[in-house]
Amino acid sequence: MIMKKFKNIAIAFSAAILLVGCADETTPTVETEDESPTCFYSYNPGSTTMEWTAFKFTEKAPVKGTFAEINVDGTLESDDAMMLLSSLSFSIPISSINSQNEERDGKIMKHFFGTISTEQLTGKVVSLGENGDAVLDVTMNGMTKPVNGKYTFEDGKFDFTSTIDVAAWDAIPAINALNTICKDLHTSTDGKSKLWSEVDLMFSTTLKSDCD
């Protein structure tokens, strides 16, 4: 009987030791390296476009066009895409305007930009907010004015959109000059000739990326 009790105690003691051993055992922590790729971005002039939409007629019919030449300066290579975009400045010769109508392009250059003695549009990025708000400075007619707009940046593609009123650059005389020379072409069914001073703008570019 004594031997049986002793045997039971020994078994219980051994089990307790095993339980304690299991409780103290810890799973080793496996450290993993950050596998996020490191990317290097560069400005790609071949992907860059500047589109504009003017409006004629009382009912505000769109007239679309682009600028064929956009000269961009700034930090053109960086591992920080937003820093690169925030550093950009641009100059656009008005002689590169393209509305798919050569005669109309000539009139815009002579009677609009010629009236305000502007041979090129220049500007720079002022800020790109985390909420998608953007501010650019644009110079025309010897005046620099802020332009507020919206931007998106996804998969390396940057798009900026805005609506400006050229009246802010004292360009109403240029609007009137162009509307006078194009009076018949700007006359709607109501008999009124109208060229609006509001213009929609869209700038787009896709950054090249080289990721490890």
mmCIF file of C-alpha atoms in Angstrom:
data_model
loop_
_atom_site.group_PDB
_atom_site.id
_atom_site.type_symbol
_atom_site.label_atom_id
_atom_site.label_comp_id
_atom_site.label_asym_id
_atom_site.label_seq_id
_atom_site.Cartn_x
_atom_site.Cartn_y
_atom_site.Cartn_z
ATOM 1 C CA MET A 1 0.000 0.000 0.000
ATOM 2 C CA ILE A 2 2.816 2.436 0.902
ATOM 3 C CA MET A 3 4.626 1.586 -2.320
ATOM 4 C CA LYS A 4 1.441 2.196 -4.321
ATOM 5 C CA LYS A 5 0.955 5.629 -2.718
ATOM 6 C CA PHE A 6 4.559 6.498 -3.355
ATOM 7 C CA LYS A 7 4.181 5.450 -6.982
ATOM 8 C CA ASN A 8 1.078 7.632 -7.390
ATOM 9 C CA ILE A 9 2.857 10.617 -5.827
ATOM 10 C CA ALA A 10 5.816 10.121 -8.156
ATOM 11 C CA ILE A 11 3.542 10.040 -11.204
ATOM 12 C CA ALA A 12 1.713 13.195 -10.082
ATOM 13 C CA PHE A 13 5.015 14.955 -9.386
ATOM 14 C CA SER A 14 6.331 14.024 -12.841
ATOM 15 C CA ALA A 15 3.144 15.287 -14.488
ATOM 16 C CA ALA A 16 3.433 18.589 -12.615
ATOM 17 C CA ILE A 17 7.001 18.986 -13.828
ATOM 18 C CA LEU A 18 5.883 18.356 -17.417
ATOM 19 C CA LEU A 19 3.037 20.884 -17.105
ATOM 20 C CA VAL A 20 5.377 23.522 -15.674
ATOM 21 C CA GLY A 21 7.837 22.813 -18.456
ATOM 22 C CA CYS A 22 5.123 23.297 -21.086
ATOM 23 C CA ALA A 23 3.916 26.512 -19.470
ATOM 24 C CA ASP A 24 7.408 28.006 -19.454
ATOM 25 C CA GLU A 25 8.092 27.089 -23.039
ATOM 26 C CA THR A 26 7.809 30.091 -25.407
ATOM 27 C CA THR A 27 7.560 30.159 -29.170
ATOM 28 C CA PRO A 28 10.579 31.934 -30.644
ATOM 29 C CA THR A 29 9.781 35.201 -32.428
ATOM 30 C CA VAL A 30 10.650 35.147 -36.101
ATOM 31 C CA GLU A 31 11.677 38.547 -37.339
ATOM 32 C CA THR A 32 10.633 39.333 -40.906
ATOM 33 C CA GLU A 33 12.158 41.974 -43.082
ATOM 34 C CA ASP A 34 10.006 44.737 -44.538
ATOM 35 C CA GLU A 35 9.230 43.519 -48.027
ATOM 36 C CA SER A 36 7.763 46.817 -49.273
ATOM 37 C CA PRO A 37 9.527 47.766 -52.508
ATOM 38 C CA THR A 38 11.631 50.912 -52.704
ATOM 39 C CA CYS A 39 10.742 52.922 -55.787
ATOM 40 C CA PHE A 40 12.609 55.659 -57.634
ATOM 41 C CA TYR A 41 10.436 58.049 -59.649
ATOM 42 C CA SER A 42 11.269 60.228 -62.624
ATOM 43 C CA TYR A 43 9.308 62.763 -64.683
ATOM 44 C CA ASN A 44 8.201 61.466 -68.086
ATOM 45 C CA PRO A 45 7.641 64.298 -70.598
ATOM 46 C CA GLY A 46 6.176 61.895 -73.143
ATOM 47 C CA SER A 47 3.203 61.184 -70.874
ATOM 48 C CA THR A 48 2.381 64.830 -70.127
ATOM 49 C CA THR A 49 -0.690 66.579 -71.513
ATOM 50 C CA MET A 50 -2.376 69.917 -70.890
ATOM 51 C CA GLU A 51 -5.981 70.088 -72.080
ATOM 52 C CA TRP A 52 -8.308 73.084 -72.040
ATOM 53 C CA THR A 53 -12.005 73.579 -72.659
ATOM 54 C CA ALA A 54 -13.393 77.010 -73.562
ATOM 55 C CA PHE A 55 -17.104 77.766 -73.986
ATOM 56 C CA LYS A 56 -19.111 79.621 -76.633
ATOM 57 C CA PHE A 57 -22.825 80.358 -77.186
ATOM 58 C CA THR A 58 -25.313 81.317 -74.504
ATOM 59 C CA GLU A 59 -25.845 77.627 -73.725
ATOM 60 C CA LYS A 60 -22.103 77.223 -73.072
ATOM 61 C CA ALA A 61 -21.059 74.769 -75.775
ATOM 62 C CA PRO A 62 -17.529 73.370 -75.222
ATOM 63 C CA VAL A 63 -14.547 74.004 -77.499
ATOM 64 C CA LYS A 64 -11.664 71.689 -76.597
ATOM 65 C CA GLY A 65 -7.964 71.874 -77.279
ATOM 66 C CA THR A 66 -4.486 71.151 -76.012
ATOM 67 C CA PHE A 67 -1.016 72.641 -75.906
ATOM 68 C CA ALA A 68 1.449 70.586 -77.920
ATOM 69 C CA GLU A 69 4.508 71.855 -76.027
ATOM 70 C CA ILE A 70 4.898 71.830 -72.243
ATOM 71 C CA ASN A 71 8.284 72.585 -70.726
ATOM 72 C CA VAL A 72 8.622 71.302 -67.164
ATOM 73 C CA ASP A 73 11.336 71.992 -64.599
ATOM 74 C CA GLY A 74 11.920 71.027 -60.971
ATOM 75 C CA THR A 75 13.100 67.927 -59.136
ATOM 76 C CA LEU A 76 12.684 65.495 -62.004
ATOM 77 C CA GLU A 77 14.012 62.394 -60.190
ATOM 78 C CA SER A 78 13.291 61.323 -56.601
ATOM 79 C CA ASP A 79 12.374 58.406 -54.352
ATOM 80 C CA ASP A 80 9.505 60.611 -53.075
ATOM 81 C CA ALA A 81 6.824 60.946 -55.761
ATOM 82 C CA MET A 82 4.854 63.687 -53.990
ATOM 83 C CA MET A 83 7.979 65.736 -53.376
ATOM 84 C CA LEU A 84 8.804 65.465 -57.083
ATOM 85 C CA LEU A 85 5.312 66.574 -58.120
ATOM 86 C CA SER A 86 5.273 69.424 -55.584
ATOM 87 C CA SER A 87 8.490 70.845 -57.052
ATOM 88 C CA LEU A 88 7.291 71.132 -60.653
ATOM 89 C CA SER A 89 7.069 74.363 -62.610
ATOM 90 C CA PHE A 90 6.091 74.788 -66.251
ATOM 91 C CA SER A 91 6.131 77.090 -69.250
ATOM 92 C CA ILE A 92 3.846 76.690 -72.273
ATOM 93 C CA PRO A 93 4.387 78.596 -75.542
ATOM 94 C CA ILE A 94 1.004 79.823 -76.743
ATOM 95 C CA SER A 95 2.187 79.097 -80.303
ATOM 96 C CA SER A 96 1.720 75.391 -79.446
ATOM 97 C CA ILE A 97 -2.044 75.751 -78.992
ATOM 98 C CA ASN A 98 -4.027 73.091 -80.860
ATOM 99 C CA SER A 99 -7.824 73.087 -81.136
ATOM 100 C CA GLN A 100 -7.863 70.839 -84.236
ATOM 101 C CA ASN A 101 -8.649 73.941 -86.284
ATOM 102 C CA GLU A 102 -5.706 75.889 -87.691
ATOM 103 C CA GLU A 103 -7.729 79.007 -88.487
ATOM 104 C CA ARG A 104 -9.189 79.111 -84.980
ATOM 105 C CA ASP A 105 -5.737 78.581 -83.431
ATOM 106 C CA GLY A 106 -4.427 81.600 -85.332
ATOM 107 C CA LYS A 107 -7.300 83.765 -84.107
ATOM 108 C CA ILE A 108 -6.788 82.683 -80.482
ATOM 109 C CA MET A 109 -3.063 83.482 -80.663
ATOM 110 C CA LYS A 110 -3.570 86.851 -82.374
ATOM 111 C CA HIS A 111 -6.741 88.202 -80.810
ATOM 112 C CA PHE A 112 -6.743 86.647 -77.330
ATOM 113 C CA PHE A 113 -3.102 86.186 -76.343
ATOM 114 C CA GLY A 114 -2.000 89.028 -78.614
ATOM 115 C CA THR A 115 -4.361 91.452 -76.865
ATOM 116 C CA ILE A 116 -2.764 90.683 -73.485
ATOM 117 C CA SER A 117 0.775 90.482 -74.941
ATOM 118 C CA THR A 118 1.308 86.935 -73.630
ATOM 119 C CA GLU A 119 3.693 84.677 -75.553
ATOM 120 C CA GLN A 120 3.798 81.920 -72.957
ATOM 121 C CA LEU A 121 1.895 80.723 -69.925
ATOM 122 C CA THR A 122 4.010 79.923 -66.887
ATOM 123 C CA GLY A 123 3.223 78.428 -63.517
ATOM 124 C CA LYS A 124 4.307 76.264 -60.636
ATOM 125 C CA VAL A 125 2.862 73.916 -58.060
ATOM 126 C CA VAL A 126 2.304 75.693 -54.743
ATOM 127 C CA SER A 127 0.789 72.887 -52.681
ATOM 128 C CA LEU A 128 -0.683 69.396 -52.943
ATOM 129 C CA GLY A 129 -2.859 68.638 -49.925
ATOM 130 C CA GLU A 130 -3.515 65.179 -48.526
ATOM 131 C CA ASN A 131 -7.250 65.719 -49.152
ATOM 132 C CA GLY A 132 -6.765 66.104 -52.915
ATOM 133 C CA ASP A 133 -6.784 69.909 -52.943
ATOM 134 C CA ALA A 134 -4.098 71.549 -55.056
ATOM 135 C CA VAL A 135 -2.927 75.122 -55.600
ATOM 136 C CA LEU A 136 -0.925 76.318 -58.593
ATOM 137 C CA ASP A 137 0.378 79.766 -59.436
ATOM 138 C CA VAL A 138 -0.278 80.724 -63.061
ATOM 139 C CA THR A 139 1.217 83.760 -64.800
ATOM 140 C CA MET A 140 -0.511 85.413 -67.752
ATOM 141 C CA ASN A 141 -0.830 89.039 -68.882
ATOM 142 C CA GLY A 142 2.085 89.891 -66.575
ATOM 143 C CA MET A 143 0.081 88.780 -63.528
ATOM 144 C CA THR A 144 0.522 85.761 -61.241
ATOM 145 C CA LYS A 145 -2.645 84.391 -59.662
ATOM 146 C CA PRO A 146 -3.385 81.280 -57.578
ATOM 147 C CA VAL A 147 -5.406 78.535 -59.231
ATOM 148 C CA ASN A 148 -7.295 76.152 -56.954
ATOM 149 C CA GLY A 149 -8.114 72.678 -58.184
ATOM 150 C CA LYS A 150 -8.287 68.982 -57.434
ATOM 151 C CA TYR A 151 -5.726 66.286 -58.044
ATOM 152 C CA THR A 152 -5.450 62.505 -57.922
ATOM 153 C CA PHE A 153 -2.314 60.380 -57.819
ATOM 154 C CA GLU A 154 -2.682 56.648 -58.328
ATOM 155 C CA ASP A 155 -0.299 54.041 -59.750
ATOM 156 C CA GLY A 156 2.107 56.781 -60.759
ATOM 157 C CA LYS A 157 -0.524 58.791 -62.688
ATOM 158 C CA PHE A 158 -1.094 62.409 -61.635
ATOM 159 C CA ASP A 159 -4.190 64.339 -62.786
ATOM 160 C CA PHE A 160 -5.003 67.956 -61.949
ATOM 161 C CA THR A 161 -8.295 69.640 -62.875
ATOM 162 C CA SER A 162 -9.497 73.191 -62.370
ATOM 163 C CA THR A 163 -11.771 75.888 -63.742
ATOM 164 C CA ILE A 164 -10.284 79.356 -64.124
ATOM 165 C CA ASP A 165 -11.838 82.700 -64.989
ATOM 166 C CA VAL A 166 -9.448 84.706 -67.179
ATOM 167 C CA ALA A 167 -11.022 87.861 -65.764
ATOM 168 C CA ALA A 168 -8.702 87.315 -62.769
ATOM 169 C CA TRP A 169 -5.793 88.111 -65.112
ATOM 170 C CA ASP A 170 -7.562 91.204 -66.508
ATOM 171 C CA ALA A 171 -8.133 89.348 -69.772
ATOM 172 C CA ILE A 172 -11.730 90.434 -70.490
ATOM 173 C CA PRO A 173 -10.479 92.785 -73.266
ATOM 174 C CA ALA A 174 -8.901 89.692 -74.871
ATOM 175 C CA ILE A 175 -12.192 87.776 -74.566
ATOM 176 C CA ASN A 176 -14.026 90.665 -76.205
ATOM 177 C CA ALA A 177 -11.451 90.962 -78.997
ATOM 178 C CA LEU A 178 -11.686 87.264 -79.842
ATOM 179 C CA ASN A 179 -15.478 87.265 -79.614
ATOM 180 C CA THR A 180 -15.674 90.244 -81.977
ATOM 181 C CA ILE A 181 -13.550 88.595 -84.648
ATOM 182 C CA CYS A 182 -15.535 85.342 -84.236
ATOM 183 C CA LYS A 183 -18.931 86.990 -83.765
ATOM 184 C CA ASP A 184 -20.831 84.884 -86.300
ATOM 185 C CA LEU A 185 -19.219 81.640 -85.100
ATOM 186 C CA HIS A 186 -20.158 82.476 -81.497
ATOM 187 C CA THR A 187 -23.776 83.460 -82.200
ATOM 188 C CA SER A 188 -26.308 81.046 -80.775
ATOM 189 C CA THR A 189 -29.907 80.358 -81.795
ATOM 190 C CA ASP A 190 -30.982 83.203 -79.518
ATOM 191 C CA GLY A 191 -29.126 85.646 -81.772
ATOM 192 C CA LYS A 192 -26.543 86.518 -79.113
ATOM 193 C CA SER A 193 -22.783 86.182 -79.600
ATOM 194 C CA LYS A 194 -21.085 84.871 -76.487
ATOM 195 C CA LEU A 195 -17.587 83.719 -75.503
ATOM 196 C CA TRP A 196 -17.314 82.770 -71.833
ATOM 197 C CA SER A 197 -14.369 83.849 -69.684
ATOM 198 C CA GLU A 198 -14.340 80.527 -67.786
ATOM 199 C CA VAL A 199 -11.952 77.847 -69.026
ATOM 200 C CA ASP A 200 -11.576 74.263 -67.754
ATOM 201 C CA LEU A 201 -8.023 72.942 -67.438
ATOM 202 C CA MET A 202 -6.657 69.431 -67.039
ATOM 203 C CA PHE A 203 -2.997 68.575 -66.583
ATOM 204 C CA SER A 204 -1.914 64.940 -66.599
ATOM 205 C CA THR A 205 1.396 63.109 -66.336
ATOM 206 C CA THR A 206 2.542 59.598 -65.453
ATOM 207 C CA LEU A 207 5.789 59.190 -63.537
ATOM 208 C CA LYS A 208 8.232 56.495 -64.514
ATOM 209 C CA SER A 209 9.015 54.189 -61.613
ATOM 210 C CA ASP A 210 11.880 51.817 -60.945
ATOM 211 C CA CYS A 211 11.145 49.621 -57.919
ATOM 212 C CA ASP A 212 13.513 47.191 -56.128
#
